[in-house]
Every structure is written in structure tokens, then in C-alpha cells.
Coordinates of C-alpha atoms in Angstrom, one line a residue:
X1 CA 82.3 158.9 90.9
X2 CA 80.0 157.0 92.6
X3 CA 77.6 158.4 95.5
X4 CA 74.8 156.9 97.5
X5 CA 72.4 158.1 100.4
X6 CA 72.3 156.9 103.7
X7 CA 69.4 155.3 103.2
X8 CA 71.2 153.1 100.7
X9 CA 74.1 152.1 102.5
X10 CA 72.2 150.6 105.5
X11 CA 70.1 148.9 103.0
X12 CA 73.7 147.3 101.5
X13 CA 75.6 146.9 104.7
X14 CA 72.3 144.7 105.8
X15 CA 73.0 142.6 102.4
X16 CA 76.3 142.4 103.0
X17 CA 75.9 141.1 106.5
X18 CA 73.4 138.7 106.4
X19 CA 75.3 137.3 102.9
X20 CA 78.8 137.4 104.3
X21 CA 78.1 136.7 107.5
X22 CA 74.8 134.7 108.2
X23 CA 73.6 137.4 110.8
X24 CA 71.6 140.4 110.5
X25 CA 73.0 144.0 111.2
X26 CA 70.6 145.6 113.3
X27 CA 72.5 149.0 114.0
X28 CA 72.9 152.4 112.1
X29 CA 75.1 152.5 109.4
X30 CA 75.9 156.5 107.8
X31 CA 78.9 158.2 105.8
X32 CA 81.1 160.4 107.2
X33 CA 82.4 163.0 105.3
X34 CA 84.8 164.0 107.7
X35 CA 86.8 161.0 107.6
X36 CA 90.5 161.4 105.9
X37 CA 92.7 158.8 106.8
X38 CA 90.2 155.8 107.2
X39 CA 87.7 153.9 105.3
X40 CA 85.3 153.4 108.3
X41 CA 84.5 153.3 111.9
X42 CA 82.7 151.2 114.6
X43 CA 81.7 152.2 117.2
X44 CA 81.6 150.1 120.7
X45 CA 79.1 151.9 122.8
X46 CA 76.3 152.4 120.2
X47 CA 77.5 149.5 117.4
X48 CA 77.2 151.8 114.4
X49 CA 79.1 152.0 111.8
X50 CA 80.2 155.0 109.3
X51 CA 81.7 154.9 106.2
X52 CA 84.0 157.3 104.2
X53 CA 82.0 158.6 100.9
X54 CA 85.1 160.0 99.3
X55 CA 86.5 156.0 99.5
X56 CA 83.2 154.9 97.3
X57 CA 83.9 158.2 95.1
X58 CA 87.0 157.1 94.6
X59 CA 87.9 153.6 94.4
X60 CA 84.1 152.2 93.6
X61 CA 81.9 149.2 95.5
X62 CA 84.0 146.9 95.0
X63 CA 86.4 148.5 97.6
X64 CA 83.8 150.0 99.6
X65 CA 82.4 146.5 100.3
X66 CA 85.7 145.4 101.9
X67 CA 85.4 148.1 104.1
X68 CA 82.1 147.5 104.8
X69 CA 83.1 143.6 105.8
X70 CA 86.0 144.7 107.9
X71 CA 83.5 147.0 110.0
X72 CA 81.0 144.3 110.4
X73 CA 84.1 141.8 111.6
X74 CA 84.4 144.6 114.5
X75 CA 80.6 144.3 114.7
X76 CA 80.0 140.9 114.5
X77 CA 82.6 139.6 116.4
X78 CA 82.3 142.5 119.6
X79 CA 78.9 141.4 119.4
X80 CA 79.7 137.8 120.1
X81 CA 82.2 138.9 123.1
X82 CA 84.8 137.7 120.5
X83 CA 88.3 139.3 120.0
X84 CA 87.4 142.5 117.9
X85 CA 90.4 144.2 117.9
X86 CA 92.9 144.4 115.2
X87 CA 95.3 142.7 116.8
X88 CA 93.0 139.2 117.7
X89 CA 93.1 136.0 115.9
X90 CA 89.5 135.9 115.6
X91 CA 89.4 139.2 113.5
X92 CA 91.6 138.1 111.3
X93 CA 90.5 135.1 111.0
X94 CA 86.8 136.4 110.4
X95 CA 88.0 139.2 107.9
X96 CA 90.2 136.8 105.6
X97 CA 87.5 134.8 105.9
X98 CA 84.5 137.2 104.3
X99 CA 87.3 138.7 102.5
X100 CA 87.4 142.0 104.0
X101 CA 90.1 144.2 103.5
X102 CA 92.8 144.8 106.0
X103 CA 93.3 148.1 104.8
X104 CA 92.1 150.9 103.3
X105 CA 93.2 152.5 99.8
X106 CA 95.1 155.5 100.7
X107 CA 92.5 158.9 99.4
X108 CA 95.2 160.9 97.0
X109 CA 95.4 164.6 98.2
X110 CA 95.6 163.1 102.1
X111 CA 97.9 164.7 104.4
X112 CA 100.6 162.0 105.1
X113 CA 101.5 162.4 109.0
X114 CA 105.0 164.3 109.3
X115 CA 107.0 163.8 112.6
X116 CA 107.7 166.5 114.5
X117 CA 111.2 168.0 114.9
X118 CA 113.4 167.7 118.1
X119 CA 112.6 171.4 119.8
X120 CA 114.3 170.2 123.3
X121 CA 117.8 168.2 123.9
X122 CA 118.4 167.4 127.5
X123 CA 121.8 167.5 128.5
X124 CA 123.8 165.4 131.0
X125 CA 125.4 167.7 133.4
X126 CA 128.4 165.5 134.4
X127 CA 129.4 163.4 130.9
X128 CA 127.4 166.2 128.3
X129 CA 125.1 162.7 127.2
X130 CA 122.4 164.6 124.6
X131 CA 119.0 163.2 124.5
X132 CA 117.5 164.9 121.7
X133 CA 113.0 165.4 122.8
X134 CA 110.1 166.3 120.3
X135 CA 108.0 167.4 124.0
X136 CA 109.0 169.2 126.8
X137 CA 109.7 167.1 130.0
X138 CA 110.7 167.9 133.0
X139 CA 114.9 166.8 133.5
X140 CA 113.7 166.4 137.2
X141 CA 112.3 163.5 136.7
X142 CA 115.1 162.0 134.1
X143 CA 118.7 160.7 134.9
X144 CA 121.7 160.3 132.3
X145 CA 121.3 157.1 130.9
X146 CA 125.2 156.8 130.7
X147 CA 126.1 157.4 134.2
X148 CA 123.4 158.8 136.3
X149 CA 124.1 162.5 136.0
X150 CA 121.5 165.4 136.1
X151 CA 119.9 166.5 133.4
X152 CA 119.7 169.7 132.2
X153 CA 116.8 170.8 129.5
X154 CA 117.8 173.0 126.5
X155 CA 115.2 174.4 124.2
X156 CA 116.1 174.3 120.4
X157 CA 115.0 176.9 117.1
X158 CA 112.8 175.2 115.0
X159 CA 113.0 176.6 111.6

């Protein structure tokens, strides 16, 4: 198990970002002990960055660098008014590029996200549709799919 200081980890994300990168990172970069389901975070407004300890505890530098690169792609490239996002061309690009990871290794003891149960069905008062609801709506608002009918809202036991 491998731990490291604050102090240390904006000294290597600076390494890491004027080796992979060619630019320096001139933000704050800190761990975050709170965070469970990700390796990292950057944020827009200020342009830090903050890293999950447990990941370095657990899975070593060598992983913790790839998380490090894919927060400075979101750094580097929002910087740049480049795409930034996920979801852009240019991040991915960038990240396969420095050879950031896309993902994180999942942390073992981590909750896995459970769906919640139906608790409502609405009912179609002319054709008896069912539309089975994890949230409360209002039926007002809703029409049968099937043929245009009110809805009626029933509330279900959750065991």
C-alpha cells in the first residue's frame, strides 16, 4: 500500500504534465478521500484536480498515473477551449494519445449502484394499460399510451 502527501502529488502531476503533454499544470492538484466510485475529478471553475488515495493504495502508480493523464486531458484540453468532455473526439483522441486510462479500476468493498424497485403502477382507466414507476408522478399530466385513457396512480408495498 502505497501513500503520498499532497505535496507530492502536485509535484508528480506537474511531471506528468509537462512529460505527457508538453505544457505545465499550473493548478492545485490534492487527494480526496471521499471519493468511492471515481479515480479523480476536474474541476471547470477553479481547474484543480483531485485524486482518489484509496486508487494509489490499491492498484499502485502505475494506475494512478493513468488517472492522473485522463484528468489533465480534461485540463489541458478545457484549457485550450477544446472538446473536454467524455464524449468529444478530442479527449479521446488526447487520452489514447498520452495513454490515459478511460476508466478507473473498480475499489473492491464499493457499493455497486442497485435500482430502485417499482413503488407506483399507473393504471389506464379505460383499457387497465399498467405502467409500472420507480417515482411518484402526477397521472394528470400522463395519458394511456394505448389509447388515450386516464390514468390512475396506484402506490405499491415495497418489501
Amino acid at each position: 500500500m502505497e501513500t503520498m502527501s499532497n505535496e507530492e502529488l502536485q509535484l508528480w502531476i506537474e511531471q506528468v504534465s509537462r512529460d505527457s503533454f508538453g505544457v505545465p499544470f499550473r493548478h492545485k492538484a490534492s487527494f480526496n478521500s471521499r471519493l468511492s466510485s471515481t479515480g479523480g475529478r476536474y474541476f471547470t471553475k477553479s481547474h484543480n484536480i483531485e485524486i482518489n488515495p484509496h486508487q494509489l493504495a490499491m492498484f499502485g502508480r502505475e494506475e494512478t498515473e493513468k488517472i492522473i493523464k485522463h484528468e489533465l486531458c480534461h485540463y489541458h484540453l478545457h484549457l485550450a477551449k477544446r472538446g473536454y468532455m467524455h464524449r468529444d473526439t478530442d479527449f479521446k483522441r488526447l487520452l489514447a494519445q498520452v495513454g490515459g486510462s478511460r476508466y478507473c479500476q473498480t475499489l473492491p468493498g464499493a457499493k455497486a449502484r442497485k435500482s430502485l424497485p417499482y413503488r407506483y403502477k399507473l393504471i389506464c382507466t379505460a383499457c387497465a394499460m399498467e405502467y409500472p414507476r420507480k417515482r411518484k408522478v402526477d397521472p394528470k399530466r400522463y395519458r394511456c399510451g394505448k389509447c388515450s385513457g386516464k390514468l390512475k396512480l396506484l402506490a405499491l408495498e415495497v418489501q
